[in-house]
Amino acid sequence: AIQLTQSPSSLSASVGDRVTITCRASQGISSALAWFQQKPGQPPKLLIYDASSLESGVPSRFSGGGSGTDFTLTISSLQPEDVATFYCQQFNSYPPTFGPGTKVDIK
Amino acid sequence: QVHLQQSGPGLVKPSQTLSLTCDISGDSVSRNSAAWNWIRQSPSRGLEWLGRTYYRSKWYNDYEVSVKSRIIINPDTSKNQFSLQLNSVTPEDTAVYYCVRERITAAGARFDSWGQGILVTVSS
């Protein structure tokens, strides 16, 4: 199975800061990568699919990039409601696998 | 707008069978451009895909290798739902279980709709 790693595992930033999370795949996955946001007590919510496509209804401050093995999720201006854990997930080959998560909070 | 509603017991005894159901509204379990998945989440194992069922002129299943001998995912077209059965459970199967729609388009596949999640504890 393809392994995904994320960095950092947690971060603390100020409101309005630009925040970037990295996801690395153990082998090339083209652009078959998604990003999810999960708040406590809720299921994961899809933010980005196909590495850079914004899911309908997701604020434009979220963006994704990368291909092959290295990917990024960027929040252009961190908002208080963005406090959550973020996960990457690959769909290039079965089984689908998830990264371990990056916890984001407000400084 | 698709909505997935999960139901099932929150406590299962070791060696017994975990059974959960996912009711679908706003979509069809038989839709050719979707697949219906079960994913679980625990602090020790993170988010873990378990398997899926989907219809492409006939029904197919895919299962995670580590649970393949213990899992059955079945569609029920008359009720527009699908179910998870996990046999011979141990405390390691304690997790929040989610049913999830996999939407398949020209842009690829994505897990775009999730049930509310059910915490299933395996304990005597």
PDB file of C-alpha atoms in Angstrom, chain B residues 49-123:
ATOM      1  CA  TRP B  49     -10.306   2.197   4.427  1.00  0.00           C
ATOM      2  CA  LEU B  50     -12.110  -1.145   4.901  1.00  0.00           C
ATOM      3  CA  GLY B  51     -13.887  -1.820   1.642  1.00  0.00           C
ATOM      4  CA  ARG B  52     -16.564  -0.851  -0.855  1.00  0.00           C
ATOM      5  CA  THR B  53     -19.419  -2.089  -2.975  1.00  0.00           C
ATOM      6  CA  TYR B  54     -20.409  -0.732  -6.379  1.00  0.00           C
ATOM      7  CA  TYR B  55     -22.593  -1.502  -9.380  1.00  0.00           C
ATOM      8  CA  ARG B  56     -21.288  -1.666 -12.926  1.00  0.00           C
ATOM      9  CA  SER B  57     -23.862  -3.866 -14.708  1.00  0.00           C
ATOM     10  CA  LYS B  58     -23.331  -6.239 -11.781  1.00  0.00           C
ATOM     11  CA  TRP B  59     -22.225  -5.861  -8.162  1.00  0.00           C
ATOM     12  CA  TYR B  60     -18.585  -5.782  -7.156  1.00  0.00           C
ATOM     13  CA  ASN B  61     -16.719  -5.605  -3.848  1.00  0.00           C
ATOM     14  CA  ASP B  62     -13.201  -4.593  -2.893  1.00  0.00           C
ATOM     15  CA  TYR B  63     -11.806  -5.207   0.591  1.00  0.00           C
ATOM     16  CA  GLU B  64      -8.738  -4.173   2.546  1.00  0.00           C
ATOM     17  CA  VAL B  65      -6.414  -7.171   2.710  1.00  0.00           C
ATOM     18  CA  SER B  66      -6.047  -7.070   6.501  1.00  0.00           C
ATOM     19  CA  VAL B  67      -9.798  -7.608   7.068  1.00  0.00           C
ATOM     20  CA  LYS B  68     -10.676  -9.496   3.898  1.00  0.00           C
ATOM     21  CA  SER B  69     -11.343 -12.800   5.687  1.00  0.00           C
ATOM     22  CA  ARG B  70     -13.767 -11.153   8.156  1.00  0.00           C
ATOM     23  CA  ILE B  71     -15.689  -8.504   6.194  1.00  0.00           C
ATOM     24  CA  ILE B  72     -18.814  -8.405   4.072  1.00  0.00           C
ATOM     25  CA  ILE B  73     -20.249  -5.243   2.510  1.00  0.00           C
ATOM     26  CA  ASN B  74     -23.678  -5.693   0.970  1.00  0.00           C
ATOM     27  CA  PRO B  75     -25.968  -3.380  -0.982  1.00  0.00           C
ATOM     28  CA  ASP B  76     -29.726  -3.443  -0.460  1.00  0.00           C
ATOM     29  CA  THR B  77     -31.386  -1.885  -3.488  1.00  0.00           C
ATOM     30  CA  SER B  78     -34.923  -2.222  -2.078  1.00  0.00           C
ATOM     31  CA  LYS B  79     -33.990   0.015   0.867  1.00  0.00           C
ATOM     32  CA  ASN B  80     -31.323   2.082  -0.926  1.00  0.00           C
ATOM     33  CA  GLN B  81     -28.740   1.287   1.709  1.00  0.00           C
ATOM     34  CA  PHE B  82     -25.574  -0.705   2.225  1.00  0.00           C
ATOM     35  CA  SER B  83     -24.219  -2.556   5.209  1.00  0.00           C
ATOM     36  CA  LEU B  84     -21.009  -3.584   6.913  1.00  0.00           C
ATOM     37  CA  GLN B  85     -20.515  -6.904   8.659  1.00  0.00           C
ATOM     38  CA  LEU B  86     -17.206  -7.494  10.426  1.00  0.00           C
ATOM     39  CA  ASN B  87     -16.844 -10.904  12.039  1.00  0.00           C
ATOM     40  CA  SER B  88     -14.737 -12.154  14.944  1.00  0.00           C
ATOM     41  CA  VAL B  89     -14.053  -8.692  16.318  1.00  0.00           C
ATOM     42  CA  THR B  90     -11.342  -7.921  18.863  1.00  0.00           C
ATOM     43  CA  PRO B  91     -10.651  -4.775  20.904  1.00  0.00           C
ATOM     44  CA  GLU B  92      -8.410  -3.676  18.003  1.00  0.00           C
ATOM     45  CA  ASP B  93     -11.594  -3.136  15.967  1.00  0.00           C
ATOM     46  CA  THR B  94     -12.741  -0.405  18.351  1.00  0.00           C
ATOM     47  CA  ALA B  95     -13.089   2.715  16.209  1.00  0.00           C
ATOM     48  CA  VAL B  96     -15.438   5.295  14.760  1.00  0.00           C
ATOM     49  CA  TYR B  97     -16.946   3.759  11.630  1.00  0.00           C
ATOM     50  CA  TYR B  98     -18.011   5.921   8.680  1.00  0.00           C
ATOM     51  CA  CYS B  99     -19.975   5.116   5.560  1.00  0.00           C
ATOM     52  CA  VAL B 100     -18.715   7.189   2.638  1.00  0.00           C
ATOM     53  CA  ARG B 101     -19.763   7.870  -0.934  1.00  0.00           C
ATOM     54  CA  GLU B 102     -16.987   7.670  -3.523  1.00  0.00           C
ATOM     55  CA  ARG B 103     -17.937   9.894  -6.417  1.00  0.00           C
ATOM     56  CA  ILE B 104     -16.311   9.015  -9.732  1.00  0.00           C
ATOM     57  CA  THR B 105     -16.020  11.603 -12.497  1.00  0.00           C
ATOM     58  CA  ALA B 106     -13.660  12.463 -15.333  1.00  0.00           C
ATOM     59  CA  ALA B 107     -11.555  14.309 -12.740  1.00  0.00           C
ATOM     60  CA  GLY B 108     -11.105  11.067 -10.796  1.00  0.00           C
ATOM     61  CA  ALA B 109     -12.556   9.563  -7.653  1.00  0.00           C
ATOM     62  CA  ARG B 110     -13.165  11.316  -4.363  1.00  0.00           C
ATOM     63  CA  PHE B 111     -14.763  10.618  -0.982  1.00  0.00           C
ATOM     64  CA  ASP B 112     -17.217  13.495  -1.082  1.00  0.00           C
ATOM     65  CA  SER B 113     -19.989  12.543   1.355  1.00  0.00           C
ATOM     66  CA  TRP B 114     -19.627  10.979   4.794  1.00  0.00           C
ATOM     67  CA  GLY B 115     -22.056   9.574   7.315  1.00  0.00           C
ATOM     68  CA  GLN B 116     -22.106  10.980  10.824  1.00  0.00           C
ATOM     69  CA  GLY B 117     -19.914   8.201  12.218  1.00  0.00           C
ATOM     70  CA  ILE B 118     -20.649   5.611  14.900  1.00  0.00           C
ATOM     71  CA  LEU B 119     -18.237   4.799  17.702  1.00  0.00           C
ATOM     72  CA  VAL B 120     -18.145   1.021  18.035  1.00  0.00           C
ATOM     73  CA  THR B 121     -16.456  -0.320  21.149  1.00  0.00           C
ATOM     74  CA  VAL B 122     -15.431  -3.959  21.338  1.00  0.00           C
ATOM     75  CA  SER B 123     -15.559  -4.996  24.962  1.00  0.00           C
TER      76      SER B 123
END
